[in-house]
Structure formats: structure tokens, C-alpha cells
Amino acid sequence: MKVLDAHQLGLQPFAFESMDDWKKEKDSLPPAGAVLVSVGGSEVGSEAFLTELTEIAAELTGTPVIVLSDSDDLSCILQVIDCGTQGYIPTSLGMAVCAEAIRLAMVGGTFVPASAVMTMRHKFKARPEEERPMTSLFTQRQVEVAQALRRGKANKIIAYELNLRESTVKVHIRNIMKKLKATNRTEVAFKINQLMSDQNRTFQ
């Protein structure tokens, strides 16, 4: 915390041992300008952590959530961003980068390490044609959930097939509906089909 404070972010830092400790105290604290979640590399990809992170990001709408982790694995970075966070910082990049990433998140940006961006570029090129129209609107995990909704699958089936908790699937569905300005699952399916149809006409 002292290291971050030295970078003059204009924030008063508060440190907690766990998310549970933070939840107990957050109502007595001033409004958060940003939340930095530090987690070990082995834990960052766990279902329990990702579910809790999704819930926190959804609860803190308007407050950037950034994850600091020992891991620089691309799959972990994508999973964390899919949870609705505004950044993923491998500890190998140093605290100066961490401070700049927090600044970026506070003005509405999302930080990922450059090495991950290069890897993602290759992944985008390899995606199926039917997914490409949605990659500019949704995260990869949201694309997967949206495709399942389009096929009329129930939440339990989506959770099983994507190895997610049903509560996490519900959070993704709410975010998808918000982005599409849809009021129900049927409208989501219709708008996704329309989106793909418009994209196909563009390339004809």
C-alpha cells in the first residue's frame, strides 16, 4: 500500500486480508475509487474465486476492480476480464505499472499486459465465423453464454457445459441483456440472430 501511495493516485489506501474481511468493513468506509484484488497464481483460476469476483464486480458498478496476480497465463487473464473487472496485472510488471493500470481503470479503461493482447490477436483470428460479430460487444465468456441462450439452453445446462456456477451464468445473462437492451431471454436470442444476420449481409 505504501508503494502505491508513493505513486500519488489520490486515493486513501485500505488493506484487507481477504474479500470477506473487506465485505464486513466496506459499508463503514468512504466510497471506493478503485478495488485492487491481490491473489496467488494458483487460486486465480478457481471457480470459487471467479464467482466471487463476478459478484463483486457486479455489485461495484462504476467502481473499477483490478486483479493483481502472480500468474501471467492468458486463460486466467481472460477469465478475470470476463468477470467484469477493469484490469489484470501480473506481479512481474512491477508496482509502477500497477499504479498506471489503476489510473487507466479509473478513467474508464481496461488494462491487460501487452503479451496477452498479442496472444488474443491470434485467438480472434481462429474464432468461428458465427462468433466474430459478437466479439466487439461481449467478452469471450459472454459470447459463449449468448450462443447458448440463442440455442434455447437452460441456465443449468449452460453452467454445466461451460463449467460455471449457475449464479455466475445469471450474472453473465444480466450483463448480456443490459448490453443488448433486452428484457428477456427470447429478446436476447432474437437480437443476437439479428446481429449475426446484419454482419453476414455486410460481408456479402
JSON list of C-alpha atoms in Angstrom, two decimals:
[
{"chain": "A", "resi": 1, "resn": "MET", "atom": "CA", "xyz": [0.00, 0.00, 0.00]},
{"chain": "A", "resi": 2, "resn": "LYS", "atom": "CA", "xyz": [2.85, 2.42, 0.78]},
{"chain": "A", "resi": 3, "resn": "VAL", "atom": "CA", "xyz": [4.32, 1.71, -2.66]},
{"chain": "A", "resi": 4, "resn": "LEU", "atom": "CA", "xyz": [1.03, 2.56, -4.37]},
{"chain": "A", "resi": 5, "resn": "ASP", "atom": "CA", "xyz": [0.61, 5.64, -2.20]},
{"chain": "A", "resi": 6, "resn": "ALA", "atom": "CA", "xyz": [4.01, 6.84, -3.39]},
{"chain": "A", "resi": 7, "resn": "HIS", "atom": "CA", "xyz": [2.68, 6.98, -6.95]},
{"chain": "A", "resi": 8, "resn": "GLN", "atom": "CA", "xyz": [0.18, 9.70, -5.94]},
{"chain": "A", "resi": 9, "resn": "LEU", "atom": "CA", "xyz": [-3.04, 8.11, -7.11]},
{"chain": "A", "resi": 10, "resn": "GLY", "atom": "CA", "xyz": [-5.05, 10.50, -4.99]},
{"chain": "A", "resi": 11, "resn": "LEU", "atom": "CA", "xyz": [-6.64, 7.62, -3.10]},
{"chain": "A", "resi": 12, "resn": "GLN", "atom": "CA", "xyz": [-6.56, 6.72, 0.57]},
{"chain": "A", "resi": 13, "resn": "PRO", "atom": "CA", "xyz": [-5.49, 3.06, 0.68]},
{"chain": "A", "resi": 14, "resn": "PHE", "atom": "CA", "xyz": [-7.18, 0.45, 2.88]},
{"chain": "A", "resi": 15, "resn": "ALA", "atom": "CA", "xyz": [-5.81, -3.11, 3.09]},
{"chain": "A", "resi": 16, "resn": "PHE", "atom": "CA", "xyz": [-7.71, -6.29, 3.98]},
{"chain": "A", "resi": 17, "resn": "GLU", "atom": "CA", "xyz": [-6.55, -9.89, 4.36]},
{"chain": "A", "resi": 18, "resn": "SER", "atom": "CA", "xyz": [-9.47, -11.34, 2.41]},
{"chain": "A", "resi": 19, "resn": "MET", "atom": "CA", "xyz": [-12.56, -10.39, 0.44]},
{"chain": "A", "resi": 20, "resn": "ASP", "atom": "CA", "xyz": [-14.69, -11.47, 3.40]},
{"chain": "A", "resi": 21, "resn": "ASP", "atom": "CA", "xyz": [-12.86, -9.00, 5.66]},
{"chain": "A", "resi": 22, "resn": "TRP", "atom": "CA", "xyz": [-13.41, -6.23, 3.12]},
{"chain": "A", "resi": 23, "resn": "LYS", "atom": "CA", "xyz": [-17.13, -7.04, 2.81]},
{"chain": "A", "resi": 24, "resn": "LYS", "atom": "CA", "xyz": [-17.54, -6.73, 6.58]},
{"chain": "A", "resi": 25, "resn": "GLU", "atom": "CA", "xyz": [-15.96, -3.26, 6.63]},
{"chain": "A", "resi": 26, "resn": "LYS", "atom": "CA", "xyz": [-16.91, -1.74, 3.28]},
{"chain": "A", "resi": 27, "resn": "ASP", "atom": "CA", "xyz": [-20.12, -0.06, 4.46]},
{"chain": "A", "resi": 28, "resn": "SER", "atom": "CA", "xyz": [-18.17, 1.91, 7.08]},
{"chain": "A", "resi": 29, "resn": "LEU", "atom": "CA", "xyz": [-15.55, 3.09, 4.57]},
{"chain": "A", "resi": 30, "resn": "PRO", "atom": "CA", "xyz": [-15.68, 6.08, 2.19]},
{"chain": "A", "resi": 31, "resn": "PRO", "atom": "CA", "xyz": [-16.78, 5.28, -1.39]},
{"chain": "A", "resi": 32, "resn": "ALA", "atom": "CA", "xyz": [-14.07, 3.29, -3.18]},
{"chain": "A", "resi": 33, "resn": "GLY", "atom": "CA", "xyz": [-12.24, 4.90, -6.09]},
{"chain": "A", "resi": 34, "resn": "ALA", "atom": "CA", "xyz": [-10.85, 1.52, -7.14]},
{"chain": "A", "resi": 35, "resn": "VAL", "atom": "CA", "xyz": [-10.55, -2.00, -5.74]},
{"chain": "A", "resi": 36, "resn": "LEU", "atom": "CA", "xyz": [-7.30, -3.94, -6.18]},
{"chain": "A", "resi": 37, "resn": "VAL", "atom": "CA", "xyz": [-7.62, -7.67, -5.56]},
{"chain": "A", "resi": 38, "resn": "SER", "atom": "CA", "xyz": [-4.29, -9.45, -4.96]},
{"chain": "A", "resi": 39, "resn": "VAL", "atom": "CA", "xyz": [-4.43, -13.22, -5.42]},
{"chain": "A", "resi": 40, "resn": "GLY", "atom": "CA", "xyz": [-1.94, -16.07, -5.86]},
{"chain": "A", "resi": 41, "resn": "GLY", "atom": "CA", "xyz": [-1.43, -17.57, -9.29]},
{"chain": "A", "resi": 42, "resn": "SER", "atom": "CA", "xyz": [-2.81, -20.97, -8.30]},
{"chain": "A", "resi": 43, "resn": "GLU", "atom": "CA", "xyz": [-6.05, -19.50, -6.93]},
{"chain": "A", "resi": 44, "resn": "VAL", "atom": "CA", "xyz": [-6.88, -17.00, -9.66]},
{"chain": "A", "resi": 45, "resn": "GLY", "atom": "CA", "xyz": [-8.41, -19.60, -11.99]},
{"chain": "A", "resi": 46, "resn": "SER", "atom": "CA", "xyz": [-10.51, -21.35, -9.35]},
{"chain": "A", "resi": 47, "resn": "GLU", "atom": "CA", "xyz": [-14.27, -21.40, -9.75]},
{"chain": "A", "resi": 48, "resn": "ALA", "atom": "CA", "xyz": [-14.82, -20.07, -6.22]},
{"chain": "A", "resi": 49, "resn": "PHE", "atom": "CA", "xyz": [-12.58, -17.04, -6.81]},
{"chain": "A", "resi": 50, "resn": "LEU", "atom": "CA", "xyz": [-14.04, -16.25, -10.23]},
{"chain": "A", "resi": 51, "resn": "THR", "atom": "CA", "xyz": [-17.61, -16.49, -8.95]},
{"chain": "A", "resi": 52, "resn": "GLU", "atom": "CA", "xyz": [-16.86, -14.18, -6.03]},
{"chain": "A", "resi": 53, "resn": "LEU", "atom": "CA", "xyz": [-15.02, -11.77, -8.33]},
{"chain": "A", "resi": 54, "resn": "THR", "atom": "CA", "xyz": [-18.01, -11.67, -10.71]},
{"chain": "A", "resi": 55, "resn": "GLU", "atom": "CA", "xyz": [-20.36, -10.87, -7.84]},
{"chain": "A", "resi": 56, "resn": "ILE", "atom": "CA", "xyz": [-18.06, -8.11, -6.51]},
{"chain": "A", "resi": 57, "resn": "ALA", "atom": "CA", "xyz": [-17.66, -6.53, -9.96]},
{"chain": "A", "resi": 58, "resn": "ALA", "atom": "CA", "xyz": [-21.44, -6.60, -10.45]},
{"chain": "A", "resi": 59, "resn": "GLU", "atom": "CA", "xyz": [-22.02, -5.07, -7.01]},
{"chain": "A", "resi": 60, "resn": "LEU", "atom": "CA", "xyz": [-19.44, -2.33, -7.56]},
{"chain": "A", "resi": 61, "resn": "THR", "atom": "CA", "xyz": [-20.86, -1.00, -10.81]},
{"chain": "A", "resi": 62, "resn": "GLY", "atom": "CA", "xyz": [-19.00, 2.21, -11.61]},
{"chain": "A", "resi": 63, "resn": "THR", "atom": "CA", "xyz": [-16.03, 1.32, -9.39]},
{"chain": "A", "resi": 64, "resn": "PRO", "atom": "CA", "xyz": [-13.10, -0.31, -11.23]},
{"chain": "A", "resi": 65, "resn": "VAL", "atom": "CA", "xyz": [-11.94, -3.70, -9.96]},
{"chain": "A", "resi": 66, "resn": "ILE", "atom": "CA", "xyz": [-8.39, -4.74, -10.88]},
{"chain": "A", "resi": 67, "resn": "VAL", "atom": "CA", "xyz": [-6.73, -8.09, -10.17]},
{"chain": "A", "resi": 68, "resn": "LEU", "atom": "CA", "xyz": [-3.06, -8.41, -9.21]},
{"chain": "A", "resi": 69, "resn": "SER", "atom": "CA", "xyz": [-1.74, -11.96, -9.59]},
{"chain": "A", "resi": 70, "resn": "ASP", "atom": "CA", "xyz": [1.46, -13.98, -9.80]},
{"chain": "A", "resi": 71, "resn": "SER", "atom": "CA", "xyz": [0.15, -15.72, -12.91]},
{"chain": "A", "resi": 72, "resn": "ASP", "atom": "CA", "xyz": [0.53, -14.32, -16.43]},
{"chain": "A", "resi": 73, "resn": "ASP", "atom": "CA", "xyz": [-1.42, -17.16, -18.05]},
{"chain": "A", "resi": 74, "resn": "LEU", "atom": "CA", "xyz": [-3.69, -15.93, -20.85]},
{"chain": "A", "resi": 75, "resn": "SER", "atom": "CA", "xyz": [-6.62, -18.12, -19.84]},
{"chain": "A", "resi": 76, "resn": "CYS", "atom": "CA", "xyz": [-6.55, -16.64, -16.32]},
{"chain": "A", "resi": 77, "resn": "ILE", "atom": "CA", "xyz": [-6.43, -13.10, -17.71]},
{"chain": "A", "resi": 78, "resn": "LEU", "atom": "CA", "xyz": [-9.43, -13.75, -19.98]},
{"chain": "A", "resi": 79, "resn": "GLN", "atom": "CA", "xyz": [-11.41, -15.36, -17.15]},
{"chain": "A", "resi": 80, "resn": "VAL", "atom": "CA", "xyz": [-10.77, -12.39, -14.86]},
{"chain": "A", "resi": 81, "resn": "ILE", "atom": "CA", "xyz": [-11.78, -9.84, -17.52]},
{"chain": "A", "resi": 82, "resn": "ASP", "atom": "CA", "xyz": [-14.89, -11.93, -18.26]},
{"chain": "A", "resi": 83, "resn": "CYS", "atom": "CA", "xyz": [-15.89, -11.44, -14.61]},
{"chain": "A", "resi": 84, "resn": "GLY", "atom": "CA", "xyz": [-16.42, -7.73, -15.31]},
{"chain": "A", "resi": 85, "resn": "THR", "atom": "CA", "xyz": [-13.13, -6.37, -13.99]},
{"chain": "A", "resi": 86, "resn": "GLN", "atom": "CA", "xyz": [-11.19, -3.47, -15.49]},
{"chain": "A", "resi": 87, "resn": "GLY", "atom": "CA", "xyz": [-7.72, -4.92, -15.43]},
{"chain": "A", "resi": 88, "resn": "TYR", "atom": "CA", "xyz": [-5.32, -7.79, -14.79]},
{"chain": "A", "resi": 89, "resn": "ILE", "atom": "CA", "xyz": [-1.78, -7.08, -13.64]},
{"chain": "A", "resi": 90, "resn": "PRO", "atom": "CA", "xyz": [0.87, -9.81, -13.37]},
{"chain": "A", "resi": 91, "resn": "THR", "atom": "CA", "xyz": [3.18, -9.05, -10.43]},
{"chain": "A", "resi": 92, "resn": "SER", "atom": "CA", "xyz": [6.14, -9.41, -12.79]},
{"chain": "A", "resi": 93, "resn": "LEU", "atom": "CA", "xyz": [5.28, -5.99, -14.26]},
{"chain": "A", "resi": 94, "resn": "GLY", "atom": "CA", "xyz": [6.01, -4.07, -11.07]},
{"chain": "A", "resi": 95, "resn": "MET", "atom": "CA", "xyz": [4.13, -1.56, -8.95]},
{"chain": "A", "resi": 96, "resn": "ALA", "atom": "CA", "xyz": [4.71, 1.41, -11.27]},
{"chain": "A", "resi": 97, "resn": "VAL", "atom": "CA", "xyz": [2.70, -0.39, -13.97]},
{"chain": "A", "resi": 98, "resn": "CYS", "atom": "CA", "xyz": [0.14, -1.32, -11.32]},
{"chain": "A", "resi": 99, "resn": "ALA", "atom": "CA", "xyz": [-0.35, 2.34, -10.43]},
{"chain": "A", "resi": 100, "resn": "GLU", "atom": "CA", "xyz": [-0.77, 3.34, -14.09]},
{"chain": "A", "resi": 101, "resn": "ALA", "atom": "CA", "xyz": [-3.23, 0.48, -14.62]},
{"chain": "A", "resi": 102, "resn": "ILE", "atom": "CA", "xyz": [-5.34, 1.76, -11.72]},
{"chain": "A", "resi": 103, "resn": "ARG", "atom": "CA", "xyz": [-5.28, 5.26, -13.23]},
{"chain": "A", "resi": 104, "resn": "LEU", "atom": "CA", "xyz": [-6.41, 3.84, -16.56]},
{"chain": "A", "resi": 105, "resn": "ALA", "atom": "CA", "xyz": [-9.25, 1.89, -14.95]},
{"chain": "A", "resi": 106, "resn": "MET", "atom": "CA", "xyz": [-10.41, 4.96, -13.01]},
{"chain": "A", "resi": 107, "resn": "VAL", "atom": "CA", "xyz": [-10.99, 6.88, -16.27]},
{"chain": "A", "resi": 108, "resn": "GLY", "atom": "CA", "xyz": [-12.89, 4.00, -17.87]},
{"chain": "A", "resi": 109, "resn": "GLY", "atom": "CA", "xyz": [-10.13, 1.93, -19.48]},
{"chain": "A", "resi": 110, "resn": "THR", "atom": "CA", "xyz": [-9.24, -1.73, -19.10]},
{"chain": "A", "resi": 111, "resn": "PHE", "atom": "CA", "xyz": [-5.66, -2.88, -18.60]},
{"chain": "A", "resi": 112, "resn": "VAL", "atom": "CA", "xyz": [-4.20, -6.18, -19.81]},
{"chain": "A", "resi": 113, "resn": "PRO", "atom": "CA", "xyz": [-0.50, -6.90, -20.35]},
{"chain": "A", "resi": 114, "resn": "ALA", "atom": "CA", "xyz": [0.76, -6.37, -23.90]},
{"chain": "A", "resi": 115, "resn": "SER", "atom": "CA", "xyz": [1.87, -10.01, -24.19]},
{"chain": "A", "resi": 116, "resn": "ALA", "atom": "CA", "xyz": [-1.73, -11.11, -23.60]},
{"chain": "A", "resi": 117, "resn": "VAL", "atom": "CA", "xyz": [-3.01, -8.74, -26.30]},
{"chain": "A", "resi": 118, "resn": "MET", "atom": "CA", "xyz": [-0.69, -10.32, -28.87]},
{"chain": "A", "resi": 119, "resn": "THR", "atom": "CA", "xyz": [-1.86, -13.80, -27.92]},
{"chain": "A", "resi": 120, "resn": "MET", "atom": "CA", "xyz": [-5.51, -12.73, -28.07]},
{"chain": "A", "resi": 121, "resn": "ARG", "atom": "CA", "xyz": [-4.98, -11.43, -31.60]},
{"chain": "A", "resi": 122, "resn": "HIS", "atom": "CA", "xyz": [-4.17, -14.95, -32.76]},
{"chain": "A", "resi": 123, "resn": "LYS", "atom": "CA", "xyz": [-7.16, -16.34, -30.88]},
{"chain": "A", "resi": 124, "resn": "PHE", "atom": "CA", "xyz": [-9.53, -13.85, -32.53]},
{"chain": "A", "resi": 125, "resn": "LYS", "atom": "CA", "xyz": [-8.31, -14.92, -35.96]},
{"chain": "A", "resi": 126, "resn": "ALA", "atom": "CA", "xyz": [-9.02, -18.54, -35.09]},
{"chain": "A", "resi": 127, "resn": "ARG", "atom": "CA", "xyz": [-12.59, -17.99, -33.83]},
{"chain": "A", "resi": 128, "resn": "PRO", "atom": "CA", "xyz": [-15.54, -19.46, -35.76]},
{"chain": "A", "resi": 129, "resn": "GLU", "atom": "CA", "xyz": [-17.32, -17.11, -38.16]},
{"chain": "A", "resi": 130, "resn": "GLU", "atom": "CA", "xyz": [-20.52, -17.15, -36.08]},
{"chain": "A", "resi": 131, "resn": "GLU", "atom": "CA", "xyz": [-18.71, -15.72, -33.05]},
{"chain": "A", "resi": 132, "resn": "ARG", "atom": "CA", "xyz": [-16.96, -12.83, -34.78]},
{"chain": "A", "resi": 133, "resn": "PRO", "atom": "CA", "xyz": [-19.92, -10.40, -34.95]},
{"chain": "A", "resi": 134, "resn": "MET", "atom": "CA", "xyz": [-20.23, -10.51, -31.16]},
{"chain": "A", "resi": 135, "resn": "THR", "atom": "CA", "xyz": [-16.59, -10.17, -30.09]},
{"chain": "A", "resi": 136, "resn": "SER", "atom": "CA", "xyz": [-16.71, -6.37, -30.28]},
{"chain": "A", "resi": 137, "resn": "LEU", "atom": "CA", "xyz": [-19.75, -6.26, -27.99]},
{"chain": "A", "resi": 138, "resn": "PHE", "atom": "CA", "xyz": [-19.17, -9.09, -25.50]},
{"chain": "A", "resi": 139, "resn": "THR", "atom": "CA", "xyz": [-16.30, -10.74, -23.65]},
{"chain": "A", "resi": 140, "resn": "GLN", "atom": "CA", "xyz": [-15.42, -14.26, -24.79]},
{"chain": "A", "resi": 141, "resn": "ARG", "atom": "CA", "xyz": [-17.29, -15.85, -21.87]},
{"chain": "A", "resi": 142, "resn": "GLN", "atom": "CA", "xyz": [-20.35, -13.71, -22.61]},
{"chain": "A", "resi": 143, "resn": "VAL", "atom": "CA", "xyz": [-20.18, -14.83, -26.25]},
{"chain": "A", "resi": 144, "resn": "GLU", "atom": "CA", "xyz": [-20.31, -18.46, -25.10]},
{"chain": "A", "resi": 145, "resn": "VAL", "atom": "CA", "xyz": [-23.28, -17.80, -22.81]},
{"chain": "A", "resi": 146, "resn": "ALA", "atom": "CA", "xyz": [-25.05, -15.75, -25.51]},
{"chain": "A", "resi": 147, "resn": "GLN", "atom": "CA", "xyz": [-24.62, -18.56, -28.04]},
{"chain": "A", "resi": 148, "resn": "ALA", "atom": "CA", "xyz": [-26.12, -21.00, -25.54]},
{"chain": "A", "resi": 149, "resn": "LEU", "atom": "CA", "xyz": [-29.07, -18.64, -24.95]},
{"chain": "A", "resi": 150, "resn": "ARG", "atom": "CA", "xyz": [-29.55, -18.37, -28.69]},
{"chain": "A", "resi": 151, "resn": "ARG", "atom": "CA", "xyz": [-29.91, -22.16, -28.80]},
{"chain": "A", "resi": 152, "resn": "GLY", "atom": "CA", "xyz": [-32.51, -22.06, -26.02]},
{"chain": "A", "resi": 153, "resn": "LYS", "atom": "CA", "xyz": [-30.43, -23.79, -23.35]},
{"chain": "A", "resi": 154, "resn": "ALA", "atom": "CA", "xyz": [-31.42, -23.53, -19.69]},
{"chain": "A", "resi": 155, "resn": "ASN", "atom": "CA", "xyz": [-29.14, -21.92, -17.11]},
{"chain": "A", "resi": 156, "resn": "LYS", "atom": "CA", "xyz": [-28.29, -25.28, -15.51]},
{"chain": "A", "resi": 157, "resn": "ILE", "atom": "CA", "xyz": [-27.22, -26.71, -18.87]},
{"chain": "A", "resi": 158, "resn": "ILE", "atom": "CA", "xyz": [-25.17, -23.62, -19.70]},
{"chain": "A", "resi": 159, "resn": "ALA", "atom": "CA", "xyz": [-23.47, -23.80, -16.30]},
{"chain": "A", "resi": 160, "resn": "TYR", "atom": "CA", "xyz": [-22.65, -27.49, -16.79]},
{"chain": "A", "resi": 161, "resn": "GLU", "atom": "CA", "xyz": [-21.34, -27.13, -20.35]},
{"chain": "A", "resi": 162, "resn": "LEU", "atom": "CA", "xyz": [-19.20, -24.05, -19.57]},
{"chain": "A", "resi": 163, "resn": "ASN", "atom": "CA", "xyz": [-18.05, -25.33, -16.17]},
{"chain": "A", "resi": 164, "resn": "LEU", "atom": "CA", "xyz": [-19.57, -22.37, -14.33]},
{"chain": "A", "resi": 165, "resn": "ARG", "atom": "CA", "xyz": [-21.82, -21.92, -11.33]},
{"chain": "A", "resi": 166, "resn": "GLU", "atom": "CA", "xyz": [-25.44, -21.20, -12.16]},
{"chain": "A", "resi": 167, "resn": "SER", "atom": "CA", "xyz": [-25.18, -17.92, -10.22]},
{"chain": "A", "resi": 168, "resn": "THR", "atom": "CA", "xyz": [-22.26, -16.87, -12.47]},
{"chain": "A", "resi": 169, "resn": "VAL", "atom": "CA", "xyz": [-24.30, -17.72, -15.57]},
{"chain": "A", "resi": 170, "resn": "LYS", "atom": "CA", "xyz": [-27.12, -15.48, -14.27]},
{"chain": "A", "resi": 171, "resn": "VAL", "atom": "CA", "xyz": [-24.67, -12.59, -13.81]},
{"chain": "A", "resi": 172, "resn": "HIS", "atom": "CA", "xyz": [-23.42, -13.03, -17.39]},
{"chain": "A", "resi": 173, "resn": "ILE", "atom": "CA", "xyz": [-27.01, -13.14, -18.68]},
{"chain": "A", "resi": 174, "resn": "ARG", "atom": "CA", "xyz": [-27.87, -9.89, -16.87]},
{"chain": "A", "resi": 175, "resn": "ASN", "atom": "CA", "xyz": [-24.82, -8.21, -18.42]},
{"chain": "A", "resi": 176, "resn": "ILE", "atom": "CA", "xyz": [-25.72, -9.54, -21.88]},
{"chain": "A", "resi": 177, "resn": "MET", "atom": "CA", "xyz": [-29.31, -8.29, -21.54]},
{"chain": "A", "resi": 178, "resn": "LYS", "atom": "CA", "xyz": [-28.03, -4.89, -20.42]},
{"chain": "A", "resi": 179, "resn": "LYS", "atom": "CA", "xyz": [-25.69, -4.57, -23.41]},
{"chain": "A", "resi": 180, "resn": "LEU", "atom": "CA", "xyz": [-28.42, -5.62, -25.85]},
{"chain": "A", "resi": 181, "resn": "LYS", "atom": "CA", "xyz": [-31.12, -3.59, -24.02]},
{"chain": "A", "resi": 182, "resn": "ALA", "atom": "CA", "xyz": [-33.19, -6.75, -23.91]},
{"chain": "A", "resi": 183, "resn": "THR", "atom": "CA", "xyz": [-35.85, -7.51, -21.30]},
{"chain": "A", "resi": 184, "resn": "ASN", "atom": "CA", "xyz": [-35.93, -11.32, -21.53]},
{"chain": "A", "resi": 185, "resn": "ARG", "atom": "CA", "xyz": [-34.13, -14.38, -22.92]},
{"chain": "A", "resi": 186, "resn": "THR", "atom": "CA", "xyz": [-36.30, -14.54, -26.03]},
{"chain": "A", "resi": 187, "resn": "GLU", "atom": "CA", "xyz": [-35.41, -10.97, -26.92]},
{"chain": "A", "resi": 188, "resn": "VAL", "atom": "CA", "xyz": [-31.72, -11.77, -26.34]},
{"chain": "A", "resi": 189, "resn": "ALA", "atom": "CA", "xyz": [-31.92, -14.67, -28.83]},
{"chain": "A", "resi": 190, "resn": "PHE", "atom": "CA", "xyz": [-33.74, -12.50, -31.38]},
{"chain": "A", "resi": 191, "resn": "LYS", "atom": "CA", "xyz": [-31.23, -9.64, -31.12]},
{"chain": "A", "resi": 192, "resn": "ILE", "atom": "CA", "xyz": [-28.24, -11.99, -31.38]},
{"chain": "A", "resi": 193, "resn": "ASN", "atom": "CA", "xyz": [-29.70, -13.58, -34.52]},
{"chain": "A", "resi": 194, "resn": "GLN", "atom": "CA", "xyz": [-30.33, -10.09, -35.91]},
{"chain": "A", "resi": 195, "resn": "LEU", "atom": "CA", "xyz": [-26.77, -9.04, -35.07]},
{"chain": "A", "resi": 196, "resn": "MET", "atom": "CA", "xyz": [-25.33, -12.04, -36.90]},
{"chain": "A", "resi": 197, "resn": "SER", "atom": "CA", "xyz": [-27.66, -11.57, -39.86]},
{"chain": "A", "resi": 198, "resn": "ASP", "atom": "CA", "xyz": [-26.61, -7.93, -40.23]},
{"chain": "A", "resi": 199, "resn": "GLN", "atom": "CA", "xyz": [-22.95, -8.94, -40.06]},
{"chain": "A", "resi": 200, "resn": "ASN", "atom": "CA", "xyz": [-23.41, -11.63, -42.72]},
{"chain": "A", "resi": 201, "resn": "ARG", "atom": "CA", "xyz": [-25.06, -9.09, -45.08]},
{"chain": "A", "resi": 202, "resn": "THR", "atom": "CA", "xyz": [-22.11, -6.74, -44.52]},
{"chain": "A", "resi": 203, "resn": "PHE", "atom": "CA", "xyz": [-19.67, -9.34, -45.86]},
{"chain": "A", "resi": 204, "resn": "GLN", "atom": "CA", "xyz": [-21.79, -10.48, -48.82]}
]
